[in-house]
Amino acid sequence: GCQQAPKQAAETAATTEDLGVNIGVQTYSFRTMDDQSPLTILEYIKETGIKHVELMGNHAEPFAGAPESPQSDPAKRAIMGKQWRNEPLSDEEKVLAEALAEEMAAYREAVTEWRASLDYGKFEELRKLYNDAGISIFAFKPNVFGKNNSDEDIRYGMRAAKALGASHVTLEHPEDDAHTARLARLAEEEGVLVGYHGHEQQTPTLWDTAIAQSDANRLNLDFGHYVAAENENPLSIITAKGDKIVSMHLKDRQKRSNGGGNLMWGTGDTPIKDVLQLIRKEGLQFTVTIELEYDIPEGSDAVKEVKRSLDYVKEALKA
């Protein structure tokens, strides 16, 4: 709330806030760091000097007593990543993947039990630790907003978001009108907004039905993926739908026709400078979230690369 941020934190904040664009970080950016525990994630963020955070579920829930996910093991996380990207698994990995599927099922059951007797005060406690460091949690992305999730699961995610101080929750756009209507209804009841994130299926009209259904439905635009998807005149979505964008992910991707790679900032096809300057010119207040997705160079780490991206942003907004 109104607590004075420590002086040093306030000064760092000023460097990006004075540029006229709210800059944040998605904690998914730190997924390659060995320690994924909530308090260590907070330390990584402090090191970057960034003051606004979109928090992944697994970077908050263990603090509130959630059972540990098998995904906290880097080797298991790597296998799940391969499965998610439909990459072939070695025979050894296939055996591990089978065991992992059973572990995940048991884990999901344990999580359901944990949620039933949850103390939201723990989320408020985590929020205070962030706020004491001069950092605000503006969005929360737990894995509970799917079509197969119960209303109770969804309400839990929204209530946890509020306890953390977030204005909105984020999830992948389900591309299902009935589900976006359901999420909007629950969001209206819980007093939060829903930001739908997109990948290469993003078009200027992807969100039209959802935002027509309810004012609670908004865009969590991913501008890098939007450019990769070859949308013509990508900047126009900022002017056309700026008032419906609740937050925006930023990365530097090539267009699909150029290979579609995720590259170090300033080397891809994403007009990062142009989009940042446009957001400032339009006076838009949503947070632009650094999402680190390119391969980390030898000898560096995710924290250093997030800082490198932040430096690029500051440079882009000097002009």
PDB file of C-alpha atoms in Angstrom:
ATOM      1  CA  GLY A   1       0.000   0.000   0.000  1.00  0.00           C
ATOM      2  CA  CYS A   2       1.328   3.361   1.064  1.00  0.00           C
ATOM      3  CA  GLN A   3       4.552   2.138   2.610  1.00  0.00           C
ATOM      4  CA  GLN A   4       7.623   4.090   1.649  1.00  0.00           C
ATOM      5  CA  ALA A   5       9.742   1.977  -0.638  1.00  0.00           C
ATOM      6  CA  PRO A   6      13.363   1.852   0.514  1.00  0.00           C
ATOM      7  CA  LYS A   7      15.196   4.855  -0.979  1.00  0.00           C
ATOM      8  CA  GLN A   8      17.408   2.831  -3.273  1.00  0.00           C
ATOM      9  CA  ALA A   9      14.426   0.904  -4.650  1.00  0.00           C
ATOM     10  CA  ALA A  10      12.589   4.163  -5.269  1.00  0.00           C
ATOM     11  CA  GLU A  11      15.512   5.496  -7.273  1.00  0.00           C
ATOM     12  CA  THR A  12      15.758   2.423  -9.493  1.00  0.00           C
ATOM     13  CA  ALA A  13      12.020   2.569 -10.060  1.00  0.00           C
ATOM     14  CA  ALA A  14      12.336   6.156 -11.185  1.00  0.00           C
ATOM     15  CA  THR A  15      14.699   5.186 -13.986  1.00  0.00           C
ATOM     16  CA  THR A  16      12.025   3.207 -15.848  1.00  0.00           C
ATOM     17  CA  GLU A  17       8.920   5.037 -14.602  1.00  0.00           C
ATOM     18  CA  ASP A  18      10.335   8.342 -15.804  1.00  0.00           C
ATOM     19  CA  LEU A  19      10.515   6.879 -19.292  1.00  0.00           C
ATOM     20  CA  GLY A  20       6.728   6.978 -19.413  1.00  0.00           C
ATOM     21  CA  VAL A  21       6.092   3.227 -19.780  1.00  0.00           C
ATOM     22  CA  ASN A  22       5.480   0.735 -16.970  1.00  0.00           C
ATOM     23  CA  ILE A  23       8.049  -2.038 -17.355  1.00  0.00           C
ATOM     24  CA  GLY A  24       7.604  -5.411 -15.669  1.00  0.00           C
ATOM     25  CA  VAL A  25       8.924  -8.963 -15.831  1.00  0.00           C
ATOM     26  CA  GLN A  26       7.195 -12.337 -16.213  1.00  0.00           C
ATOM     27  CA  THR A  27       8.789 -14.721 -13.692  1.00  0.00           C
ATOM     28  CA  TYR A  28       8.735 -17.440 -16.380  1.00  0.00           C
ATOM     29  CA  SER A  29      11.860 -15.577 -17.549  1.00  0.00           C
ATOM     30  CA  PHE A  30      13.774 -17.155 -14.633  1.00  0.00           C
ATOM     31  CA  ARG A  31      12.797 -20.765 -15.407  1.00  0.00           C
ATOM     32  CA  THR A  32      16.398 -21.750 -16.234  1.00  0.00           C
ATOM     33  CA  MET A  33      17.700 -20.700 -12.812  1.00  0.00           C
ATOM     34  CA  ASP A  34      18.319 -23.682 -10.508  1.00  0.00           C
ATOM     35  CA  ASP A  35      16.271 -22.479  -7.553  1.00  0.00           C
ATOM     36  CA  GLN A  36      12.599 -21.846  -8.383  1.00  0.00           C
ATOM     37  CA  SER A  37      11.384 -21.267  -4.811  1.00  0.00           C
ATOM     38  CA  PRO A  38       9.227 -18.160  -4.252  1.00  0.00           C
ATOM     39  CA  LEU A  39      11.676 -16.239  -2.076  1.00  0.00           C
ATOM     40  CA  THR A  40      14.581 -16.907  -4.447  1.00  0.00           C
ATOM     41  CA  ILE A  41      12.466 -15.704  -7.377  1.00  0.00           C
ATOM     42  CA  LEU A  42      11.945 -12.474  -5.428  1.00  0.00           C
ATOM     43  CA  GLU A  43      15.747 -12.166  -5.052  1.00  0.00           C
ATOM     44  CA  TYR A  44      16.212 -12.562  -8.827  1.00  0.00           C
ATOM     45  CA  ILE A  45      13.679  -9.779  -9.437  1.00  0.00           C
ATOM     46  CA  LYS A  46      15.417  -7.500  -6.932  1.00  0.00           C
ATOM     47  CA  GLU A  47      18.684  -8.045  -8.808  1.00  0.00           C
ATOM     48  CA  THR A  48      17.117  -6.848 -12.059  1.00  0.00           C
ATOM     49  CA  GLY A  49      15.800  -3.636 -10.484  1.00  0.00           C
ATOM     50  CA  ILE A  50      12.365  -4.200 -12.079  1.00  0.00           C
ATOM     51  CA  LYS A  51       9.409  -3.060  -9.976  1.00  0.00           C
ATOM     52  CA  HIS A  52       6.365  -4.758 -11.573  1.00  0.00           C
ATOM     53  CA  VAL A  53       5.848  -8.504 -11.752  1.00  0.00           C
ATOM     54  CA  GLU A  54       3.593 -11.032 -13.426  1.00  0.00           C
ATOM     55  CA  LEU A  55       3.952 -14.027 -11.141  1.00  0.00           C
ATOM     56  CA  MET A  56       3.663 -17.644 -12.276  1.00  0.00           C
ATOM     57  CA  GLY A  57       1.607 -19.890  -9.981  1.00  0.00           C
ATOM     58  CA  ASN A  58       4.591 -22.067  -9.065  1.00  0.00           C
ATOM     59  CA  HIS A  59       6.474 -18.960  -7.901  1.00  0.00           C
ATOM     60  CA  ALA A  60       3.851 -18.139  -5.250  1.00  0.00           C
ATOM     61  CA  GLU A  61       1.884 -21.257  -4.342  1.00  0.00           C
ATOM     62  CA  PRO A  62       4.660 -23.129  -2.482  1.00  0.00           C
ATOM     63  CA  PHE A  63       4.923 -20.112  -0.150  1.00  0.00           C
ATOM     64  CA  ALA A  64       1.258 -20.678   0.721  1.00  0.00           C
ATOM     65  CA  GLY A  65       1.922 -24.340   1.507  1.00  0.00           C
ATOM     66  CA  ALA A  66       1.184 -25.951  -1.850  1.00  0.00           C
ATOM     67  CA  PRO A  67       2.637 -29.426  -2.350  1.00  0.00           C
ATOM     68  CA  GLU A  68       5.848 -29.327  -4.363  1.00  0.00           C
ATOM     69  CA  SER A  69       5.367 -29.842  -8.079  1.00  0.00           C
ATOM     70  CA  PRO A  70       7.434 -32.471  -9.883  1.00  0.00           C
ATOM     71  CA  GLN A  71       8.185 -29.568 -12.242  1.00  0.00           C
ATOM     72  CA  SER A  72      10.473 -28.019  -9.633  1.00  0.00           C
ATOM     73  CA  ASP A  73      13.003 -30.691 -10.673  1.00  0.00           C
ATOM     74  CA  PRO A  74      14.909 -29.243 -13.690  1.00  0.00           C
ATOM     75  CA  ALA A  75      15.236 -32.660 -15.400  1.00  0.00           C
ATOM     76  CA  LYS A  76      11.498 -33.328 -15.105  1.00  0.00           C
ATOM     77  CA  ARG A  77      10.735 -29.792 -16.218  1.00  0.00           C
ATOM     78  CA  ALA A  78      12.886 -30.362 -19.323  1.00  0.00           C
ATOM     79  CA  ILE A  79      10.931 -33.499 -20.248  1.00  0.00           C
ATOM     80  CA  MET A  80       7.595 -31.722 -19.794  1.00  0.00           C
ATOM     81  CA  GLY A  81       8.892 -28.881 -21.958  1.00  0.00           C
ATOM     82  CA  LYS A  82       9.768 -31.334 -24.715  1.00  0.00           C
ATOM     83  CA  GLN A  83       6.327 -32.934 -24.493  1.00  0.00           C
ATOM     84  CA  TRP A  84       4.659 -29.532 -24.598  1.00  0.00           C
ATOM     85  CA  ARG A  85       6.622 -28.616 -27.737  1.00  0.00           C
ATOM     86  CA  ASN A  86       5.920 -32.043 -29.275  1.00  0.00           C
ATOM     87  CA  GLU A  87       9.632 -32.843 -29.508  1.00  0.00           C
ATOM     88  CA  PRO A  88      10.661 -36.508 -29.740  1.00  0.00           C
ATOM     89  CA  LEU A  89      11.771 -38.189 -26.483  1.00  0.00           C
ATOM     90  CA  SER A  90      14.615 -40.699 -26.175  1.00  0.00           C
ATOM     91  CA  ASP A  91      13.729 -44.189 -24.894  1.00  0.00           C
ATOM     92  CA  GLU A  92      15.126 -43.267 -21.494  1.00  0.00           C
ATOM     93  CA  GLU A  93      13.054 -40.079 -21.441  1.00  0.00           C
ATOM     94  CA  LYS A  94       9.918 -42.015 -22.410  1.00  0.00           C
ATOM     95  CA  VAL A  95      10.298 -44.197 -19.297  1.00  0.00           C
ATOM     96  CA  LEU A  96      10.777 -41.092 -17.165  1.00  0.00           C
ATOM     97  CA  ALA A  97       7.796 -39.411 -18.832  1.00  0.00           C
ATOM     98  CA  GLU A  98       5.513 -42.320 -17.902  1.00  0.00           C
ATOM     99  CA  ALA A  99       6.552 -42.171 -14.257  1.00  0.00           C
ATOM    100  CA  LEU A 100       6.200 -38.391 -14.381  1.00  0.00           C
ATOM    101  CA  ALA A 101       2.616 -38.624 -15.636  1.00  0.00           C
ATOM    102  CA  GLU A 102       1.735 -40.664 -12.521  1.00  0.00           C
ATOM    103  CA  GLU A 103       3.577 -38.219 -10.273  1.00  0.00           C
ATOM    104  CA  MET A 104       1.711 -35.299 -11.841  1.00  0.00           C
ATOM    105  CA  ALA A 105      -1.652 -37.008 -11.298  1.00  0.00           C
ATOM    106  CA  ALA A 106      -0.842 -37.558  -7.609  1.00  0.00           C
ATOM    107  CA  TYR A 107       0.397 -33.987  -7.357  1.00  0.00           C
ATOM    108  CA  ARG A 108      -2.832 -32.578  -8.844  1.00  0.00           C
ATOM    109  CA  GLU A 109      -4.858 -34.545  -6.296  1.00  0.00           C
ATOM    110  CA  ALA A 110      -2.721 -33.223  -3.439  1.00  0.00           C
ATOM    111  CA  VAL A 111      -3.132 -29.665  -4.757  1.00  0.00           C
ATOM    112  CA  THR A 112      -6.923 -30.006  -4.831  1.00  0.00           C
ATOM    113  CA  GLU A 113      -6.850 -31.024  -1.163  1.00  0.00           C
ATOM    114  CA  TRP A 114      -4.510 -28.150  -0.307  1.00  0.00           C
ATOM    115  CA  ARG A 115      -6.791 -25.622  -2.006  1.00  0.00           C
ATOM    116  CA  ALA A 116      -9.803 -26.814  -0.074  1.00  0.00           C
ATOM    117  CA  SER A 117      -8.258 -25.618   3.214  1.00  0.00           C
ATOM    118  CA  LEU A 118      -6.190 -22.735   1.899  1.00  0.00           C
ATOM    119  CA  ASP A 119      -5.033 -19.760   3.959  1.00  0.00           C
ATOM    120  CA  TYR A 120      -5.042 -16.728   1.618  1.00  0.00           C
ATOM    121  CA  GLY A 121      -3.179 -14.837   4.330  1.00  0.00           C
ATOM    122  CA  LYS A 122       0.014 -16.518   3.087  1.00  0.00           C
ATOM    123  CA  PHE A 123      -0.434 -14.841  -0.309  1.00  0.00           C
ATOM    124  CA  GLU A 124      -0.901 -11.504   1.468  1.00  0.00           C
ATOM    125  CA  GLU A 125       2.320 -12.192   3.375  1.00  0.00           C
ATOM    126  CA  LEU A 126       4.190 -12.814   0.107  1.00  0.00           C
ATOM    127  CA  ARG A 127       2.701  -9.628  -1.357  1.00  0.00           C
ATOM    128  CA  LYS A 128       4.046  -7.701   1.666  1.00  0.00           C
ATOM    129  CA  LEU A 129       7.554  -9.090   1.102  1.00  0.00           C
ATOM    130  CA  TYR A 130       7.357  -7.849  -2.492  1.00  0.00           C
ATOM    131  CA  ASN A 131       5.904  -4.480  -1.506  1.00  0.00           C
ATOM    132  CA  ASP A 132       8.567  -3.995   1.183  1.00  0.00           C
ATOM    133  CA  ALA A 133      11.122  -4.371  -1.618  1.00  0.00           C
ATOM    134  CA  GLY A 134       9.286  -1.689  -3.631  1.00  0.00           C
ATOM    135  CA  ILE A 135       7.866  -4.273  -6.060  1.00  0.00           C
ATOM    136  CA  SER A 136       4.225  -4.742  -7.060  1.00  0.00           C
ATOM    137  CA  ILE A 137       2.645  -7.952  -8.329  1.00  0.00           C
ATOM    138  CA  PHE A 138       0.289  -6.769 -11.080  1.00  0.00           C
ATOM    139  CA  ALA A 139      -0.755 -10.138 -12.558  1.00  0.00           C
ATOM    140  CA  PHE A 140      -0.925 -13.775 -11.494  1.00  0.00           C
ATOM    141  CA  LYS A 141      -0.766 -16.825 -13.773  1.00  0.00           C
ATOM    142  CA  PRO A 142      -1.581 -20.031 -11.912  1.00  0.00           C
ATOM    143  CA  ASN A 143      -2.477 -23.110 -13.900  1.00  0.00           C
ATOM    144  CA  VAL A 144      -6.165 -23.209 -12.893  1.00  0.00           C
ATOM    145  CA  PHE A 145      -8.132 -21.449 -15.618  1.00  0.00           C
ATOM    146  CA  GLY A 146      -8.608 -24.300 -18.090  1.00  0.00           C
ATOM    147  CA  LYS A 147     -11.835 -25.728 -19.435  1.00  0.00           C
ATOM    148  CA  ASN A 148     -11.408 -28.785 -17.217  1.00  0.00           C
ATOM    149  CA  ASN A 149     -10.972 -26.726 -14.067  1.00  0.00           C
ATOM    150  CA  SER A 150     -13.890 -26.378 -11.670  1.00  0.00           C
ATOM    151  CA  ASP A 151     -15.426 -23.012 -10.769  1.00  0.00           C
ATOM    152  CA  GLU A 152     -13.783 -23.500  -7.350  1.00  0.00           C
ATOM    153  CA  ASP A 153     -10.334 -23.824  -8.993  1.00  0.00           C
ATOM    154  CA  ILE A 154     -10.937 -20.683 -11.030  1.00  0.00           C
ATOM    155  CA  ARG A 155     -12.193 -18.698  -8.034  1.00  0.00           C
ATOM    156  CA  TYR A 156      -9.140 -19.829  -6.073  1.00  0.00           C
ATOM    157  CA  GLY A 157      -6.829 -18.405  -8.783  1.00  0.00           C
ATOM    158  CA  MET A 158      -8.709 -15.119  -8.816  1.00  0.00           C
ATOM    159  CA  ARG A 159      -8.792 -14.809  -5.030  1.00  0.00           C
ATOM    160  CA  ALA A 160      -5.093 -15.613  -4.760  1.00  0.00           C
ATOM    161  CA  ALA A 161      -4.423 -12.926  -7.397  1.00  0.00           C
ATOM    162  CA  LYS A 162      -6.307 -10.373  -5.319  1.00  0.00           C
ATOM    163  CA  ALA A 163      -4.479 -11.397  -2.142  1.00  0.00           C
ATOM    164  CA  LEU A 164      -1.204 -10.866  -4.039  1.00  0.00           C
ATOM    165  CA  GLY A 165      -2.358  -7.395  -5.067  1.00  0.00           C
ATOM    166  CA  ALA A 166      -2.810  -8.233  -8.757  1.00  0.00           C
ATOM    167  CA  SER A 167      -5.426  -6.466 -10.893  1.00  0.00           C
ATOM    168  CA  HIS A 168      -5.690  -9.381 -13.308  1.00  0.00           C
ATOM    169  CA  VAL A 169      -5.019 -13.026 -13.978  1.00  0.00           C
ATOM    170  CA  THR A 170      -3.518 -14.288 -17.231  1.00  0.00           C
ATOM    171  CA  LEU A 171      -3.948 -17.461 -19.230  1.00  0.00           C
ATOM    172  CA  GLU A 172      -3.555 -18.723 -22.772  1.00  0.00           C
ATOM    173  CA  HIS A 173      -6.529 -17.710 -24.916  1.00  0.00           C
ATOM    174  CA  PRO A 174      -8.731 -20.867 -24.857  1.00  0.00           C
ATOM    175  CA  GLU A 175     -10.265 -20.082 -28.271  1.00  0.00           C
ATOM    176  CA  ASP A 176     -13.581 -21.218 -26.823  1.00  0.00           C
ATOM    177  CA  ASP A 177     -16.351 -18.634 -26.535  1.00  0.00           C
ATOM    178  CA  ALA A 178     -18.270 -20.505 -23.846  1.00  0.00           C
ATOM    179  CA  HIS A 179     -15.154 -20.674 -21.693  1.00  0.00           C
ATOM    180  CA  THR A 180     -14.242 -16.982 -22.049  1.00  0.00           C
ATOM    181  CA  ALA A 181     -17.850 -16.160 -21.092  1.00  0.00           C
ATOM    182  CA  ARG A 182     -17.566 -18.412 -18.030  1.00  0.00           C
ATOM    183  CA  LEU A 183     -14.254 -16.882 -16.969  1.00  0.00           C
ATOM    184  CA  ALA A 184     -15.703 -13.388 -17.411  1.00  0.00           C
ATOM    185  CA  ARG A 185     -18.717 -14.215 -15.237  1.00  0.00           C
ATOM    186  CA  LEU A 186     -16.483 -15.518 -12.434  1.00  0.00           C
ATOM    187  CA  ALA A 187     -14.079 -12.574 -12.835  1.00  0.00           C
ATOM    188  CA  GLU A 188     -16.962 -10.113 -12.510  1.00  0.00           C
ATOM    189  CA  GLU A 189     -18.107 -11.865  -9.336  1.00  0.00           C
ATOM    190  CA  GLU A 190     -14.572 -11.919  -7.902  1.00  0.00           C
ATOM    191  CA  GLY A 191     -13.699  -8.362  -8.929  1.00  0.00           C
ATOM    192  CA  VAL A 192     -10.678  -9.084 -11.145  1.00  0.00           C
ATOM    193  CA  LEU A 193      -9.837  -8.804 -14.844  1.00  0.00           C
ATOM    194  CA  VAL A 194      -8.756 -11.624 -17.161  1.00  0.00           C
ATOM    195  CA  GLY A 195      -5.929 -11.098 -19.652  1.00  0.00           C
ATOM    196  CA  TYR A 196      -5.831 -13.607 -22.506  1.00  0.00           C
ATOM    197  CA  HIS A 197      -2.346 -14.341 -23.815  1.00  0.00           C
ATOM    198  CA  GLY A 198      -1.701 -15.464 -27.360  1.00  0.00           C
ATOM    199  CA  HIS A 199       0.981 -17.121 -29.419  1.00  0.00           C
ATOM    200  CA  GLU A 200       1.100 -17.275 -33.204  1.00  0.00           C
ATOM    201  CA  GLN A 201      -2.681 -17.639 -33.419  1.00  0.00           C
ATOM    202  CA  GLN A 202      -2.932 -13.946 -32.496  1.00  0.00           C
ATOM    203  CA  THR A 203      -4.704 -11.808 -35.098  1.00  0.00           C
ATOM    204  CA  PRO A 204      -6.267  -8.358 -34.735  1.00  0.00           C
ATOM    205  CA  THR A 205      -9.645 -10.053 -34.176  1.00  0.00           C
ATOM    206  CA  LEU A 206      -8.634 -12.972 -31.888  1.00  0.00           C
ATOM    207  CA  TRP A 207     -10.016 -11.239 -28.778  1.00  0.00           C
ATOM    208  CA  ASP A 208     -13.102  -9.623 -30.302  1.00  0.00           C
ATOM    209  CA  THR A 209     -15.682 -12.096 -29.005  1.00  0.00           C
ATOM    210  CA  ALA A 210     -14.183 -12.226 -25.513  1.00  0.00           C
ATOM    211  CA  ILE A 211     -14.037  -8.443 -25.106  1.00  0.00           C
ATOM    212  CA  ALA A 212     -17.588  -8.108 -26.466  1.00  0.00           C
ATOM    213  CA  GLN A 213     -18.776 -10.609 -23.837  1.00  0.00           C
ATOM    214  CA  SER A 214     -17.592  -8.611 -20.832  1.00  0.00           C
ATOM    215  CA  ASP A 215     -15.475  -5.685 -19.757  1.00  0.00           C
ATOM    216  CA  ALA A 216     -13.646  -8.169 -17.488  1.00  0.00           C
ATOM    217  CA  ASN A 217     -12.142  -9.846 -20.571  1.00  0.00           C
ATOM    218  CA  ARG A 218      -8.975  -8.127 -21.807  1.00  0.00           C
ATOM    219  CA  LEU A 219      -5.848  -8.670 -23.876  1.00  0.00           C
ATOM    220  CA  ASN A 220      -2.544  -9.918 -22.497  1.00  0.00           C
ATOM    221  CA  LEU A 221      -1.024  -9.273 -25.900  1.00  0.00           C
ATOM    222  CA  ASP A 222       2.263 -10.987 -26.726  1.00  0.00           C
ATOM    223  CA  PHE A 223       3.780  -8.549 -29.174  1.00  0.00           C
ATOM    224  CA  GLY A 224       6.733 -10.775 -30.127  1.00  0.00           C
ATOM    225  CA  HIS A 225       4.493 -13.697 -31.069  1.00  0.00           C
ATOM    226  CA  TYR A 226       2.124 -11.252 -32.792  1.00  0.00           C
ATOM    227  CA  VAL A 227       4.960 -10.086 -35.051  1.00  0.00           C
ATOM    228  CA  ALA A 228       6.130 -13.673 -35.646  1.00  0.00           C
ATOM    229  CA  ALA A 229       2.604 -14.478 -36.853  1.00  0.00           C
ATOM    230  CA  GLU A 230       3.114 -12.022 -39.766  1.00  0.00           C
ATOM    231  CA  ASN A 231       0.273  -9.686 -38.798  1.00  0.00           C
ATOM    232  CA  GLU A 232       0.377  -6.704 -41.146  1.00  0.00           C
ATOM    233  CA  ASN A 233       1.157  -3.369 -39.528  1.00  0.00           C
ATOM    234  CA  PRO A 234       1.540  -4.915 -36.053  1.00  0.00           C
ATOM    235  CA  LEU A 235       1.628  -1.535 -34.293  1.00  0.00           C
ATOM    236  CA  SER A 236      -1.981  -0.843 -35.256  1.00  0.00           C
ATOM    237  CA  ILE A 237      -3.325  -3.211 -32.580  1.00  0.00           C
ATOM    238  CA  ILE A 238      -1.889  -0.856 -29.942  1.00  0.00           C
ATOM    239  CA  THR A 239      -3.880   2.101 -31.238  1.00  0.00           C
ATOM    240  CA  ALA A 240      -6.982   0.042 -32.047  1.00  0.00           C
ATOM    241  CA  LYS A 241      -7.220  -1.949 -28.805  1.00  0.00           C
ATOM    242  CA  GLY A 242      -4.943  -0.121 -26.370  1.00  0.00           C
ATOM    243  CA  ASP A 243      -7.756   0.498 -23.900  1.00  0.00           C
ATOM    244  CA  LYS A 244      -8.461  -3.256 -23.776  1.00  0.00           C
ATOM    245  CA  ILE A 245      -4.843  -4.329 -23.269  1.00  0.00           C
ATOM    246  CA  VAL A 246      -4.315  -5.126 -19.593  1.00  0.00           C
ATOM    247  CA  SER A 247      -0.634  -6.076 -20.004  1.00  0.00           C
ATOM    248  CA  MET A 248       1.704  -6.933 -22.874  1.00  0.00           C
ATOM    249  CA  HIS A 249       4.539  -9.429 -23.171  1.00  0.00           C
ATOM    250  CA  LEU A 250       7.605  -8.253 -25.033  1.00  0.00           C
ATOM    251  CA  LYS A 251      10.314 -10.332 -26.703  1.00  0.00           C
ATOM    252  CA  ASP A 252      12.229 -10.094 -29.973  1.00  0.00           C
ATOM    253  CA  ARG A 253      11.023 -12.660 -32.478  1.00  0.00           C
ATOM    254  CA  GLN A 254      11.639 -13.078 -36.152  1.00  0.00           C
ATOM    255  CA  LYS A 255       8.683 -13.336 -38.486  1.00  0.00           C
ATOM    256  CA  ARG A 256       7.769 -16.935 -39.305  1.00  0.00           C
ATOM    257  CA  SER A 257       8.987 -16.405 -42.865  1.00  0.00           C
ATOM    258  CA  ASN A 258      12.420 -15.436 -41.478  1.00  0.00           C
ATOM    259  CA  GLY A 259      12.714 -18.518 -39.283  1.00  0.00           C
ATOM    260  CA  GLY A 260      10.532 -17.416 -36.378  1.00  0.00           C
ATOM    261  CA  GLY A 261      13.400 -17.494 -33.884  1.00  0.00           C
ATOM    262  CA  ASN A 262      13.405 -15.939 -30.418  1.00  0.00           C
ATOM    263  CA  LEU A 263      16.441 -13.683 -30.423  1.00  0.00           C
ATOM    264  CA  MET A 264      18.422 -11.345 -28.232  1.00  0.00           C
ATOM    265  CA  TRP A 265      16.650  -7.977 -28.173  1.00  0.00           C
ATOM    266  CA  GLY A 266      17.516  -5.783 -31.130  1.00  0.00           C
ATOM    267  CA  THR A 267      18.357  -8.669 -33.464  1.00  0.00           C
ATOM    268  CA  GLY A 268      14.885  -9.959 -34.442  1.00  0.00           C
ATOM    269  CA  ASP A 269      11.997  -8.515 -36.462  1.00  0.00           C
ATOM    270  CA  THR A 270       9.962  -7.138 -33.531  1.00  0.00           C
ATOM    271  CA  PRO A 271       9.831  -3.309 -33.637  1.00  0.00           C
ATOM    272  CA  ILE A 272      10.539  -3.015 -29.911  1.00  0.00           C
ATOM    273  CA  LYS A 273      11.550   0.665 -29.970  1.00  0.00           C
ATOM    274  CA  ASP A 274       8.563   1.645 -32.094  1.00  0.00           C
ATOM    275  CA  VAL A 275       6.043  -0.178 -29.920  1.00  0.00           C
ATOM    276  CA  LEU A 276       7.468   1.232 -26.667  1.00  0.00           C
ATOM    277  CA  GLN A 277       7.480   4.766 -28.047  1.00  0.00           C
ATOM    278  CA  LEU A 278       3.921   4.338 -29.338  1.00  0.00           C
ATOM    279  CA  ILE A 279       2.684   3.114 -25.945  1.00  0.00           C
ATOM    280  CA  ARG A 280       4.256   6.168 -24.339  1.00  0.00           C
ATOM    281  CA  LYS A 281       2.872   8.539 -26.985  1.00  0.00           C
ATOM    282  CA  GLU A 282      -0.650   7.118 -26.520  1.00  0.00           C
ATOM    283  CA  GLY A 283      -0.302   7.511 -22.733  1.00  0.00           C
ATOM    284  CA  LEU A 284      -1.240   3.866 -22.173  1.00  0.00           C
ATOM    285  CA  GLN A 285      -0.816   2.698 -18.588  1.00  0.00           C
ATOM    286  CA  PHE A 286      -0.654  -1.087 -18.959  1.00  0.00           C
ATOM    287  CA  THR A 287       2.566  -2.844 -17.967  1.00  0.00           C
ATOM    288  CA  VAL A 288       4.942  -4.010 -20.672  1.00  0.00           C
ATOM    289  CA  THR A 289       6.390  -7.270 -19.431  1.00  0.00           C
ATOM    290  CA  ILE A 290       9.851  -8.513 -20.327  1.00  0.00           C
ATOM    291  CA  GLU A 291       9.573 -12.209 -21.151  1.00  0.00           C
ATOM    292  CA  LEU A 292      12.947 -13.815 -21.685  1.00  0.00           C
ATOM    293  CA  GLU A 293      12.626 -16.639 -24.200  1.00  0.00           C
ATOM    294  CA  TYR A 294      15.833 -16.610 -26.238  1.00  0.00           C
ATOM    295  CA  ASP A 295      18.665 -19.039 -25.499  1.00  0.00           C
ATOM    296  CA  ILE A 296      20.925 -17.767 -22.758  1.00  0.00           C
ATOM    297  CA  PRO A 297      24.462 -17.154 -24.017  1.00  0.00           C
ATOM    298  CA  GLU A 298      27.378 -19.137 -22.586  1.00  0.00           C
ATOM    299  CA  GLY A 299      28.554 -17.673 -19.275  1.00  0.00           C
ATOM    300  CA  SER A 300      25.388 -15.655 -18.657  1.00  0.00           C
ATOM    301  CA  ASP A 301      22.172 -16.437 -16.789  1.00  0.00           C
ATOM    302  CA  ALA A 302      18.513 -15.442 -16.877  1.00  0.00           C
ATOM    303  CA  VAL A 303      18.924 -12.587 -14.393  1.00  0.00           C
ATOM    304  CA  LYS A 304      21.709 -11.011 -16.463  1.00  0.00           C
ATOM    305  CA  GLU A 305      19.715 -11.409 -19.689  1.00  0.00           C
ATOM    306  CA  VAL A 306      16.600  -9.823 -18.176  1.00  0.00           C
ATOM    307  CA  LYS A 307      18.814  -6.880 -17.162  1.00  0.00           C
ATOM    308  CA  ARG A 308      20.210  -6.737 -20.701  1.00  0.00           C
ATOM    309  CA  SER A 309      16.633  -6.588 -22.060  1.00  0.00           C
ATOM    310  CA  LEU A 310      15.768  -3.869 -19.546  1.00  0.00           C
ATOM    311  CA  ASP A 311      18.793  -1.832 -20.684  1.00  0.00           C
ATOM    312  CA  TYR A 312      17.551  -2.182 -24.264  1.00  0.00           C
ATOM    313  CA  VAL A 313      14.139  -0.851 -23.176  1.00  0.00           C
ATOM    314  CA  LYS A 314      15.693   2.148 -21.403  1.00  0.00           C
ATOM    315  CA  GLU A 315      17.786   2.908 -24.486  1.00  0.00           C
ATOM    316  CA  ALA A 316      14.706   2.625 -26.728  1.00  0.00           C
ATOM    317  CA  LEU A 317      12.788   5.110 -24.590  1.00  0.00           C
ATOM    318  CA  LYS A 318      15.585   7.679 -24.375  1.00  0.00           C
ATOM    319  CA  ALA A 319      14.939   8.821 -27.913  1.00  0.00           C
TER     320      ALA A 319
END
